[in-house]
PDB file of C-alpha atoms and ligand atoms in Angstrom:
ATOM      1  CA  MET Z 995     -57.721 -34.336-137.054  1.00 36.00           C
ATOM      2  CA  LYS Z 996     -54.115 -34.311-138.156  1.00 39.00           C
ATOM      3  CA  THR Z 997     -52.340 -30.968-138.000  1.00 38.00           C
ATOM      4  CA  ASP Z 998     -48.793 -30.160-138.926  1.00 39.00           C
ATOM      5  CA  CYS Z 999     -48.327 -26.736-137.450  1.00 37.00           C
ATOM      6  CA  SER Z1000     -48.093 -26.597-133.705  1.00 35.00           C
ATOM      7  CA  SER Z1001     -49.440 -23.992-131.286  1.00 33.00           C
ATOM      8  CA  VAL Z1002     -51.686 -22.278-133.820  1.00 34.00           C
ATOM      9  CA  LYS Z1003     -55.094 -23.316-135.074  1.00 35.00           C
ATOM     10  CA  ASN Z1004     -55.231 -24.325-138.703  1.00 32.00           C
ATOM     11  CA  ILE Z1005     -58.180 -22.768-140.517  1.00 32.00           C
ATOM     12  CA  ALA Z1006     -58.275 -23.872-144.150  1.00 32.00           C
ATOM     13  CA  GLY Z1007     -54.525 -23.534-144.556  1.00 36.00           C
ATOM     14  CA  ARG Z1008     -54.294 -20.284-142.645  1.00 41.00           C
ATOM     15  CA  VAL Z1009     -53.881 -19.613-138.978  1.00 43.00           C
ATOM     16  CA  ARG Z1010     -55.518 -17.246-136.607  1.00 44.00           C
ATOM     17  CA  PHE Z1011     -53.171 -15.295-134.453  1.00 44.00           C
ATOM     18  CA  GLY Z1012     -54.385 -13.839-131.200  1.00 41.00           C
ATOM     19  CA  GLY Z1013     -51.495 -11.895-129.674  1.00 41.00           C
ATOM     20  CA  SER Z1014     -51.810 -10.239-126.301  1.00 40.00           C
ATOM     21  CA  THR Z1015     -51.201  -6.748-127.646  1.00 41.00           C
ATOM     22  CA  LEU Z1016     -52.226  -7.172-131.250  1.00 43.00           C
ATOM     23  CA  GLU Z1017     -55.552  -7.687-132.918  1.00 46.00           C
ATOM     24  CA  GLU Z1018     -56.528 -11.210-133.860  1.00 50.00           C
ATOM     25  CA  LYS Z1019     -55.636 -11.790-137.473  1.00 60.00           C
ATOM     26  CA  GLU Z1020     -55.123 -14.608-139.947  1.00 71.00           C
ATOM     27  CA  ILE Z1021     -51.518 -15.425-140.717  1.00 77.00           C
ATOM     28  CA  SER Z1022     -50.420 -17.751-143.510  1.00 85.00           C
ATOM     29  CA  GLN Z1023     -48.617 -20.996-142.720  1.00 83.00           C
ATOM     30  CA  ALA Z1024     -45.717 -19.808-144.870  1.00 87.00           C
ATOM     31  CA  VAL Z1025     -45.168 -16.792-142.601  1.00 89.00           C
ATOM     32  CA  ILE Z1026     -45.439 -18.937-139.460  1.00 87.00           C
ATOM     33  CA  SER Z1027     -42.890 -21.394-140.840  1.00 88.00           C
ATOM     34  CA  ARG Z1028     -40.376 -18.542-141.283  1.00 92.00           C
ATOM     35  CA  LEU Z1029     -40.741 -17.220-137.728  1.00 94.00           C
ATOM     36  CA  PRO Z1030     -38.412 -19.735-135.998  1.00 94.00           C
ATOM     37  CA  ARG Z1031     -35.576 -18.675-138.305  1.00 94.00           C
ATOM     38  CA  TYR Z1032     -36.125 -14.983-137.488  1.00 95.00           C
ATOM     39  CA  PHE Z1033     -36.246 -15.930-133.831  1.00 94.00           C
ATOM     40  CA  ARG Z1034     -32.956 -17.840-134.075  1.00 94.00           C
ATOM     41  CA  TYR Z1035     -31.115 -15.002-135.826  1.00 96.00           C
ATOM     42  CA  LEU Z1036     -32.480 -12.372-133.454  1.00 95.00           C
ATOM     43  CA  GLY Z1037     -31.453 -14.528-130.486  1.00 93.00           C
ATOM     44  CA  GLU Z1038     -27.905 -14.615-131.818  1.00 94.00           C
ATOM     45  CA  LEU Z1039     -27.898 -10.839-132.382  1.00 96.00           C
ATOM     46  CA  LYS Z1040     -29.235 -10.316-128.868  1.00 95.00           C
ATOM     47  CA  ASP Z1041     -26.496 -12.544-127.423  1.00 94.00           C
ATOM     48  CA  GLU Z1042     -23.928 -10.476-129.317  1.00 96.00           C
ATOM     49  CA  GLY Z1043     -25.294  -7.317-127.686  1.00 96.00           C
ATOM     50  CA  VAL Z1044     -26.811  -5.850-130.874  1.00 95.00           C
ATOM     51  CA  GLU Z1045     -29.622  -3.475-129.858  1.00 93.00           C
ATOM     52  CA  ARG Z1046     -31.125  -2.520-133.169  1.00 93.00           C
ATOM     53  CA  ILE Z1047     -30.947  -3.629-136.779  1.00 92.00           C
ATOM     54  CA  SER Z1048     -32.305  -2.271-140.039  1.00 89.00           C
ATOM     55  CA  SER Z1049     -34.409  -4.498-142.274  1.00 86.00           C
ATOM     56  CA  GLN Z1050     -31.621  -4.142-144.871  1.00 89.00           C
ATOM     57  CA  ASP Z1051     -28.953  -5.481-142.499  1.00 92.00           C
ATOM     58  CA  LEU Z1052     -31.235  -8.234-141.260  1.00 92.00           C
ATOM     59  CA  SER Z1053     -31.974  -9.125-144.868  1.00 93.00           C
ATOM     60  CA  GLU Z1054     -28.268  -9.408-145.738  1.00 94.00           C
ATOM     61  CA  LEU Z1055     -27.597 -11.481-142.652  1.00 94.00           C
ATOM     62  CA  MET Z1056     -30.489 -13.863-143.297  1.00 94.00           C
ATOM     63  CA  ARG Z1057     -30.270 -13.825-147.082  1.00 92.00           C
ATOM     64  CA  VAL Z1058     -33.910 -12.969-147.587  1.00 91.00           C
ATOM     65  CA  THR Z1059     -35.145  -9.773-149.202  1.00 93.00           C
ATOM     66  CA  ALA Z1060     -35.833  -6.764-146.985  1.00 89.00           C
ATOM     67  CA  SER Z1061     -39.299  -6.569-148.485  1.00 89.00           C
ATOM     68  CA  GLN Z1062     -40.015 -10.167-147.453  1.00 91.00           C
ATOM     69  CA  ILE Z1063     -38.996  -9.299-143.892  1.00 90.00           C
ATOM     70  CA  ARG Z1064     -41.172  -6.193-143.861  1.00 88.00           C
ATOM     71  CA  GLN Z1065     -44.129  -8.108-145.309  1.00 88.00           C
ATOM     72  CA  ASP Z1066     -43.727 -10.894-142.763  1.00 90.00           C
ATOM     73  CA  PHE Z1067     -43.491  -8.507-139.822  1.00 86.00           C
ATOM     74  CA  ASN Z1068     -46.406  -6.418-141.098  1.00 85.00           C
ATOM     75  CA  ASN Z1069     -48.600  -9.424-140.319  1.00 83.00           C
ATOM     76  CA  PHE Z1070     -47.936  -8.720-136.680  1.00 78.00           C
ATOM     77  CA  GLY Z1071     -48.139  -4.967-136.741  1.00 75.00           C
ATOM     78  CA  GLY Z1072     -44.718  -4.166-138.185  1.00 69.00           C
ATOM     79  CA  PHE Z1073     -42.442  -4.147-135.141  1.00 74.00           C
ATOM     80  CA  GLY Z1074     -40.237  -1.423-136.610  1.00 70.00           C
ATOM     81  CA  GLN Z1075     -40.031   2.327-136.672  1.00 67.00           C
ATOM     82  CA  GLN Z1076     -39.223   4.229-139.838  1.00 64.00           C
ATOM     83  CA  GLY Z1077     -35.546   5.183-139.881  1.00 71.00           C
ATOM     84  CA  TYR Z1078     -34.866   3.444-136.597  1.00 79.00           C
ATOM     85  CA  GLY Z1079     -34.869  -0.191-137.641  1.00 85.00           C
ATOM     86  CA  TYR Z1080     -35.933  -2.995-135.384  1.00 89.00           C
ATOM     87  CA  ASN Z1081     -35.265  -3.167-131.675  1.00 91.00           C
ATOM     88  CA  VAL Z1082     -33.645  -6.605-131.494  1.00 93.00           C
ATOM     89  CA  GLU Z1083     -34.717  -7.544-127.979  1.00 93.00           C
ATOM     90  CA  TYR Z1084     -38.298  -6.357-128.486  1.00 90.00           C
ATOM     91  CA  LEU Z1085     -38.600  -8.186-131.791  1.00 91.00           C
ATOM     92  CA  TYR Z1086     -37.067 -11.342-130.299  1.00 93.00           C
ATOM     93  CA  ASP Z1087     -39.527 -11.234-127.386  1.00 92.00           C
ATOM     94  CA  GLU Z1088     -42.539 -10.536-129.609  1.00 90.00           C
ATOM     95  CA  ILE Z1089     -41.737 -13.332-132.062  1.00 92.00           C
ATOM     96  CA  GLY Z1090     -41.122 -15.583-129.067  1.00 92.00           C
ATOM     97  CA  LYS Z1091     -44.615 -14.731-127.787  1.00 91.00           C
ATOM     98  CA  ILE Z1092     -46.164 -15.433-131.186  1.00 89.00           C
ATOM     99  CA  LEU Z1093     -44.424 -18.806-131.202  1.00 91.00           C
ATOM    100  CA  GLY Z1094     -45.682 -19.476-127.685  1.00 90.00           C
ATOM    101  CA  LEU Z1095     -42.144 -19.524-126.312  1.00 91.00           C
ATOM    102  CA  ASP Z1096     -42.934 -17.127-123.484  1.00 89.00           C
ATOM    103  CA  ARG Z1097     -44.230 -20.111-121.569  1.00 91.00           C
ATOM    104  CA  GLN Z1098     -42.505 -23.302-120.577  1.00 94.00           C
ATOM    105  CA  HIS Z1099     -43.283 -26.613-122.283  1.00 96.00           C
ATOM    106  CA  ASN Z1100     -42.499 -29.833-120.464  1.00 97.00           C
ATOM    107  CA  PHE Z1101     -41.717 -32.745-122.740  1.00 97.00           C
ATOM    108  CA  VAL Z1102     -41.025 -36.463-122.550  1.00 98.00           C
ATOM    109  CA  ILE Z1103     -39.242 -38.681-125.033  1.00 98.00           C
ATOM    110  CA  ILE Z1104     -40.696 -42.110-125.795  1.00 98.00           C
ATOM    111  CA  GLY Z1105     -37.986 -44.425-127.126  1.00 98.00           C
ATOM    112  CA  ALA Z1106     -34.563 -44.316-125.444  1.00 98.00           C
ATOM    113  CA  GLY Z1107     -32.621 -45.515-128.489  1.00 98.00           C
ATOM    114  CA  ASN Z1108     -30.113 -43.625-130.615  1.00 98.00           C
ATOM    115  CA  LEU Z1109     -32.443 -40.851-131.709  1.00 97.00           C
ATOM    116  CA  GLY Z1110     -34.222 -40.452-128.361  1.00 98.00           C
ATOM    117  CA  ARG Z1111     -30.902 -40.166-126.548  1.00 98.00           C
ATOM    118  CA  ALA Z1112     -29.554 -37.670-129.080  1.00 97.00           C
ATOM    119  CA  LEU Z1113     -32.614 -35.453-128.510  1.00 97.00           C
ATOM    120  CA  GLY Z1114     -32.430 -35.885-124.748  1.00 96.00           C
ATOM    121  CA  ASN Z1115     -28.776 -34.920-124.736  1.00 96.00           C
ATOM    122  CA  TYR Z1116     -29.361 -31.707-126.662  1.00 94.00           C
ATOM    123  CA  MET Z1117     -29.144 -28.906-124.126  1.00 82.00           C
ATOM    124  CA  ASN Z1118     -30.466 -26.026-126.197  1.00 84.00           C
ATOM    125  CA  PHE Z1119     -34.142 -26.999-126.014  1.00 91.00           C
ATOM    126  CA  GLU Z1120     -34.165 -25.732-122.410  1.00 91.00           C
ATOM    127  CA  ARG Z1121     -32.959 -22.361-123.610  1.00 85.00           C
ATOM    128  CA  ARG Z1122     -36.122 -22.103-125.692  1.00 85.00           C
ATOM    129  CA  GLY Z1123     -38.342 -23.155-122.795  1.00 91.00           C
ATOM    130  CA  PHE Z1124     -38.706 -26.839-123.717  1.00 95.00           C
ATOM    131  CA  ILE Z1125     -37.891 -28.747-120.547  1.00 96.00           C
ATOM    132  CA  PHE Z1126     -36.864 -32.399-120.855  1.00 97.00           C
ATOM    133  CA  ARG Z1127     -38.694 -34.103-117.967  1.00 97.00           C
ATOM    134  CA  GLY Z1128     -38.869 -37.801-118.684  1.00 97.00           C
ATOM    135  CA  MET Z1129     -37.887 -40.647-120.941  1.00 98.00           C
ATOM    136  CA  PHE Z1130     -39.662 -43.957-121.515  1.00 98.00           C
ATOM    137  CA  ASP Z1131     -38.802 -47.235-123.128  1.00 98.00           C
ATOM    138  CA  GLN Z1132     -40.310 -50.702-123.244  1.00 98.00           C
ATOM    139  CA  ASN Z1133     -36.911 -52.375-123.000  1.00 98.00           C
ATOM    140  CA  PRO Z1134     -36.330 -53.309-119.333  1.00 98.00           C
ATOM    141  CA  ASP Z1135     -32.542 -53.219-119.903  1.00 98.00           C
ATOM    142  CA  LEU Z1136     -32.767 -49.484-120.578  1.00 98.00           C
ATOM    143  CA  VAL Z1137     -35.048 -48.651-117.653  1.00 98.00           C
ATOM    144  CA  GLY Z1138     -33.118 -46.914-114.894  1.00 98.00           C
ATOM    145  CA  GLN Z1139     -30.380 -45.660-117.237  1.00 98.00           C
ATOM    146  CA  GLU Z1140     -29.880 -41.900-117.300  1.00 97.00           C
ATOM    147  CA  VAL Z1141     -29.822 -39.423-120.152  1.00 96.00           C
ATOM    148  CA  ARG Z1142     -28.627 -36.002-118.973  1.00 95.00           C
ATOM    149  CA  GLY Z1143     -29.801 -36.723-115.450  1.00 95.00           C
ATOM    150  CA  VAL Z1144     -33.216 -38.003-116.552  1.00 97.00           C
ATOM    151  CA  LYS Z1145     -33.958 -41.649-115.752  1.00 97.00           C
ATOM    152  CA  VAL Z1146     -35.500 -43.939-118.361  1.00 98.00           C
ATOM    153  CA  MET Z1147     -38.850 -45.149-117.014  1.00 98.00           C
ATOM    154  CA  PRO Z1148     -40.968 -48.166-117.936  1.00 98.00           C
ATOM    155  CA  MET Z1149     -43.944 -47.603-120.245  1.00 98.00           C
ATOM    156  CA  GLU Z1150     -46.346 -48.589-117.453  1.00 98.00           C
ATOM    157  CA  GLU Z1151     -45.616 -45.232-115.819  1.00 98.00           C
ATOM    158  CA  LEU Z1152     -46.274 -43.120-118.922  1.00 98.00           C
ATOM    159  CA  GLU Z1153     -49.824 -41.911-118.256  1.00 98.00           C
ATOM    160  CA  SER Z1154     -49.365 -41.158-114.567  1.00 98.00           C
ATOM    161  CA  PHE Z1155     -46.086 -39.317-115.237  1.00 98.00           C
ATOM    162  CA  ILE Z1156     -47.708 -37.140-117.907  1.00 98.00           C
ATOM    163  CA  ARG Z1157     -50.573 -36.256-115.560  1.00 98.00           C
ATOM    164  CA  GLU Z1158     -48.441 -35.588-112.500  1.00 98.00           C
ATOM    165  CA  ASN Z1159     -45.765 -33.545-114.250  1.00 97.00           C
ATOM    166  CA  GLU Z1160     -47.875 -31.352-116.544  1.00 97.00           C
ATOM    167  CA  ILE Z1161     -46.243 -32.745-119.656  1.00 98.00           C
ATOM    168  CA  ASP Z1162     -47.572 -31.116-122.802  1.00 96.00           C
ATOM    169  CA  ILE Z1163     -45.329 -32.567-125.518  1.00 98.00           C
ATOM    170  CA  ALA Z1164     -44.327 -36.184-126.218  1.00 98.00           C
ATOM    171  CA  ALA Z1165     -41.508 -36.877-128.668  1.00 98.00           C
ATOM    172  CA  LEU Z1166     -41.969 -40.231-130.397  1.00 98.00           C
ATOM    173  CA  THR Z1167     -38.653 -41.841-131.260  1.00 98.00           C
ATOM    174  CA  ILE Z1168     -39.878 -45.405-131.617  1.00 98.00           C
ATOM    175  CA  PRO Z1169     -40.366 -47.552-134.714  1.00 97.00           C
ATOM    176  CA  LYS Z1170     -43.524 -46.972-136.744  1.00 95.00           C
ATOM    177  CA  THR Z1171     -44.762 -50.448-135.860  1.00 95.00           C
ATOM    178  CA  SER Z1172     -45.145 -49.390-132.209  1.00 96.00           C
ATOM    179  CA  ALA Z1173     -46.075 -45.755-132.729  1.00 97.00           C
ATOM    180  CA  LEU Z1174     -49.822 -46.160-133.264  1.00 96.00           C
ATOM    181  CA  ASP Z1175     -50.329 -48.164-130.056  1.00 97.00           C
ATOM    182  CA  VAL Z1176     -48.391 -45.590-128.061  1.00 98.00           C
ATOM    183  CA  VAL Z1177     -50.349 -42.725-129.624  1.00 98.00           C
ATOM    184  CA  GLU Z1178     -53.599 -44.456-128.701  1.00 97.00           C
ATOM    185  CA  ARG Z1179     -52.436 -44.249-125.079  1.00 98.00           C
ATOM    186  CA  LEU Z1180     -51.152 -40.702-125.388  1.00 98.00           C
ATOM    187  CA  VAL Z1181     -54.405 -39.255-126.696  1.00 97.00           C
ATOM    188  CA  LYS Z1182     -56.150 -40.356-123.491  1.00 97.00           C
ATOM    189  CA  THR Z1183     -53.777 -38.199-121.428  1.00 97.00           C
ATOM    190  CA  PRO Z1184     -53.763 -34.387-121.154  1.00 97.00           C
ATOM    191  CA  ILE Z1185     -50.905 -34.188-123.691  1.00 97.00           C
ATOM    192  CA  ARG Z1186     -51.179 -31.247-126.090  1.00 97.00           C
ATOM    193  CA  ALA Z1187     -48.732 -32.162-128.822  1.00 98.00           C
ATOM    194  CA  ILE Z1188     -46.779 -35.003-130.384  1.00 98.00           C
ATOM    195  CA  TRP Z1189     -43.391 -34.432-131.951  1.00 97.00           C
ATOM    196  CA  ASN Z1190     -43.435 -37.380-134.292  1.00 98.00           C
ATOM    197  CA  PHE Z1191     -40.208 -38.893-135.585  1.00 97.00           C
ATOM    198  CA  ALA Z1192     -41.784 -42.281-136.330  1.00 97.00           C
ATOM    199  CA  HIS Z1193     -42.343 -42.751-140.049  1.00 95.00           C
ATOM    200  CA  VAL Z1194     -46.104 -43.045-139.847  1.00 96.00           C
ATOM    201  CA  ASP Z1195     -48.967 -40.574-140.152  1.00 95.00           C
ATOM    202  CA  LEU Z1196     -50.936 -40.125-136.958  1.00 96.00           C
ATOM    203  CA  ASN Z1197     -54.654 -39.581-136.560  1.00 93.00           C
ATOM    204  CA  VAL Z1198     -55.263 -37.725-133.353  1.00 96.00           C
ATOM    205  CA  PRO Z1199     -58.299 -35.928-131.929  1.00 96.00           C
ATOM    206  CA  GLU Z1200     -58.699 -32.195-132.452  1.00 94.00           C
ATOM    207  CA  GLY Z1201     -56.804 -30.353-129.749  1.00 94.00           C
ATOM    208  CA  ILE Z1202     -53.661 -32.441-130.095  1.00 97.00           C
ATOM    209  CA  GLN Z1203     -51.088 -30.933-132.423  1.00 95.00           C
ATOM    210  CA  VAL Z1204     -48.744 -33.135-134.426  1.00 96.00           C
ATOM    211  CA  GLU Z1205     -45.466 -32.046-135.912  1.00 94.00           C
ATOM    212  CA  ASN Z1206     -43.893 -34.674-138.153  1.00 95.00           C
ATOM    213  CA  VAL Z1207     -40.129 -34.601-138.515  1.00 95.00           C
ATOM    214  CA  HIS Z1208     -38.496 -36.599-141.273  1.00 94.00           C
ATOM    215  CA  LEU Z1209     -34.789 -35.926-141.581  1.00 95.00           C
ATOM    216  CA  SER Z1210     -34.727 -37.971-144.773  1.00 94.00           C
ATOM    217  CA  ASP Z1211     -37.093 -35.430-146.420  1.00 93.00           C
ATOM    218  CA  SER Z1212     -34.466 -32.812-145.816  1.00 93.00           C
ATOM    219  CA  LEU Z1213     -31.777 -35.068-147.310  1.00 95.00           C
ATOM    220  CA  MET Z1214     -33.958 -35.718-150.359  1.00 96.00           C
ATOM    221  CA  LYS Z1215     -34.304 -31.952-150.858  1.00 93.00           C
ATOM    222  CA  LEU Z1216     -30.542 -31.721-150.687  1.00 95.00           C
ATOM    223  CA  SER Z1217     -30.223 -34.473-153.258  1.00 97.00           C
ATOM    224  CA  TYR Z1218     -32.652 -32.640-155.560  1.00 96.00           C
ATOM    225  CA  ASN Z1219     -30.616 -29.452-155.246  1.00 94.00           C
ATOM    226  CA  ILE Z1220     -27.352 -31.291-155.997  1.00 96.00           C
ATOM    227  CA  ASN Z1221     -28.971 -32.745-159.123  1.00 95.00           C
ATOM    228  CA  ARG Z1222     -30.399 -29.423-160.204  1.00 94.00           C
ATOM    229  CA  TYR Z1223     -27.035 -27.703-159.773  1.00 94.00           C
ATOM    230  CA  LEU Z1224     -25.197 -30.409-161.715  1.00 95.00           C
ATOM    231  CA  LYS Z1225     -27.732 -30.200-164.575  1.00 93.00           C
ATOM    232  CA  GLU Z1226     -27.285 -26.431-164.748  1.00 92.00           C
ATOM    233  CA  GLN Z1227     -23.520 -26.884-165.121  1.00 91.00           C
ATOM    234  CA  VAL Z1228     -23.835 -29.123-168.205  1.00 83.00           C
TER     235      VAL Z1228
HETATM  236  P1  NAI N 819     -33.336 -47.507-131.810  1.00 50.52           P
HETATM  237  O1  NAI N 819     -33.628 -48.914-132.191  1.00 50.52           O
HETATM  238  O2  NAI N 819     -31.960 -47.132-131.379  1.00 50.52           O
HETATM  239  O3  NAI N 819     -34.352 -47.066-130.657  1.00 50.52           O
HETATM  240  C1  NAI N 819     -35.718 -47.342-130.635  1.00 50.52           C
HETATM  241  C2  NAI N 819     -36.129 -47.492-129.180  1.00 50.52           C
HETATM  242  O4  NAI N 819     -37.543 -47.545-129.124  1.00 50.52           O
HETATM  243  C3  NAI N 819     -35.618 -48.781-128.544  1.00 50.52           C
HETATM  244  O5  NAI N 819     -34.904 -48.494-127.357  1.00 50.52           O
HETATM  245  C4  NAI N 819     -36.872 -49.611-128.284  1.00 50.52           C
HETATM  246  O6  NAI N 819     -36.777 -50.392-127.128  1.00 50.52           O
HETATM  247  C5  NAI N 819     -37.895 -48.491-128.139  1.00 50.52           C
HETATM  248  N1  NAI N 819     -39.260 -48.931-128.387  1.00 50.52           N
HETATM  249  C6  NAI N 819     -39.731 -49.685-129.410  1.00 50.52           C
HETATM  250  N2  NAI N 819     -41.067 -49.861-129.284  1.00 50.52           N
HETATM  251  C7  NAI N 819     -41.439 -49.196-128.166  1.00 50.52           C
HETATM  252  C8  NAI N 819     -42.686 -49.003-127.513  1.00 50.52           C
HETATM  253  N3  NAI N 819     -43.816 -49.518-127.997  1.00 50.52           N
HETATM  254  N4  NAI N 819     -42.704 -48.287-126.392  1.00 50.52           N
HETATM  255  C9  NAI N 819     -41.565 -47.765-125.886  1.00 50.52           C
HETATM  256  N5  NAI N 819     -40.344 -47.914-126.450  1.00 50.52           N
HETATM  257  C10 NAI N 819     -40.289 -48.617-127.585  1.00 50.52           C
HETATM  258  O7  NAI N 819     -33.786 -46.649-133.046  1.00 50.52           O
HETATM  259  P2  NAI N 819     -33.428 -45.117-133.366  1.00 50.52           P
HETATM  260  O8  NAI N 819     -32.278 -45.056-134.266  1.00 50.52           O
HETATM  261  O9  NAI N 819     -33.385 -44.343-132.105  1.00 50.52           O
HETATM  262  O10 NAI N 819     -34.706 -44.688-134.199  1.00 50.52           O
HETATM  263  C11 NAI N 819     -35.984 -44.694-133.590  1.00 50.52           C
HETATM  264  C12 NAI N 819     -37.053 -44.573-134.648  1.00 50.52           C
HETATM  265  O11 NAI N 819     -37.010 -43.297-135.202  1.00 50.52           O
HETATM  266  C13 NAI N 819     -36.869 -45.568-135.785  1.00 50.52           C
HETATM  267  O12 NAI N 819     -38.086 -46.183-136.058  1.00 50.52           O
HETATM  268  C14 NAI N 819     -36.457 -44.756-136.967  1.00 50.52           C
HETATM  269  O13 NAI N 819     -37.038 -45.183-138.167  1.00 50.52           O
HETATM  270  C15 NAI N 819     -36.972 -43.399-136.612  1.00 50.52           C
HETATM  271  N6  NAI N 819     -36.085 -42.346-137.098  1.00 50.52           N
HETATM  272  C16 NAI N 819     -36.695 -41.271-137.637  1.00 50.52           C
HETATM  273  C17 NAI N 819     -35.944 -40.211-138.079  1.00 50.52           C
HETATM  274  C18 NAI N 819     -36.651 -39.048-138.643  1.00 50.52           C
HETATM  275  O14 NAI N 819     -36.030 -38.153-139.176  1.00 50.52           O
HETATM  276  N7  NAI N 819     -37.944 -38.998-138.525  1.00 50.52           N
HETATM  277  C19 NAI N 819     -34.496 -40.199-138.020  1.00 50.52           C
HETATM  278  C20 NAI N 819     -33.948 -41.375-137.394  1.00 50.52           C
HETATM  279  C21 NAI N 819     -34.742 -42.407-136.956  1.00 50.52           C
END
């Protein structure tokens, strides 16, 4: 089964949330997709030493309506107290738990080319609990090279490395022509999720989550918005 939303089970377009302190409840995909942005903003506020924030101030900062914020948070029990606003650290931690960020995820990158190296070099994933453990490539010239202290390994070692290092996420930064063969190998390992940058849809067994990332989709949205704006100006 192909799924696009990680860490939560998709039930007919909705997800079931089972928090440790909150009752199990169905949450829409739209709400889930907004949580990382809340988490990012709250992380920045926390780093700046902000202890509490009203939904109005958060709404101005994030440019979403205060009622949207309240509605979203009500899915998880509210998080706020009337007249007090939101406790930034508490809210950050709770949203982190909902997103499954209160536990560490070990990941490997398959494909040590331009994109794979760019991802491997990005330090901030660690801050969110995503630990870059290994990198693989079929090109023997790349094997042994290092990306941020992590050695590129040959593909022959993929399965044993995943098993021995409790890897739960594999990022696929290889061409689509090779992706399906690699996925066939991955699904036989204890991997839990594939972060798929290859331009091909993957069919994986239930229990393996797939998140497709297509930067060009984002560019096309941008192009649409440029067009729309220009038309409005005429
Ligand atoms: P690249 O050519 O620099 O790197 C690809 C690497 O994959 C090479 O080192 C190659 O040896 C390795 N590789 C190929 N087949 C393999 C296999 N079966 N097993 C292990 N390693 C294998 O290409 P780049 O720029 O890093 O892009 C990688 C892929 O990601 C491309 O197919 C591209 O279309 C895609 N891409 C996707 C984006 C997105 O937003 N989804 C954005 C940019 C690239």
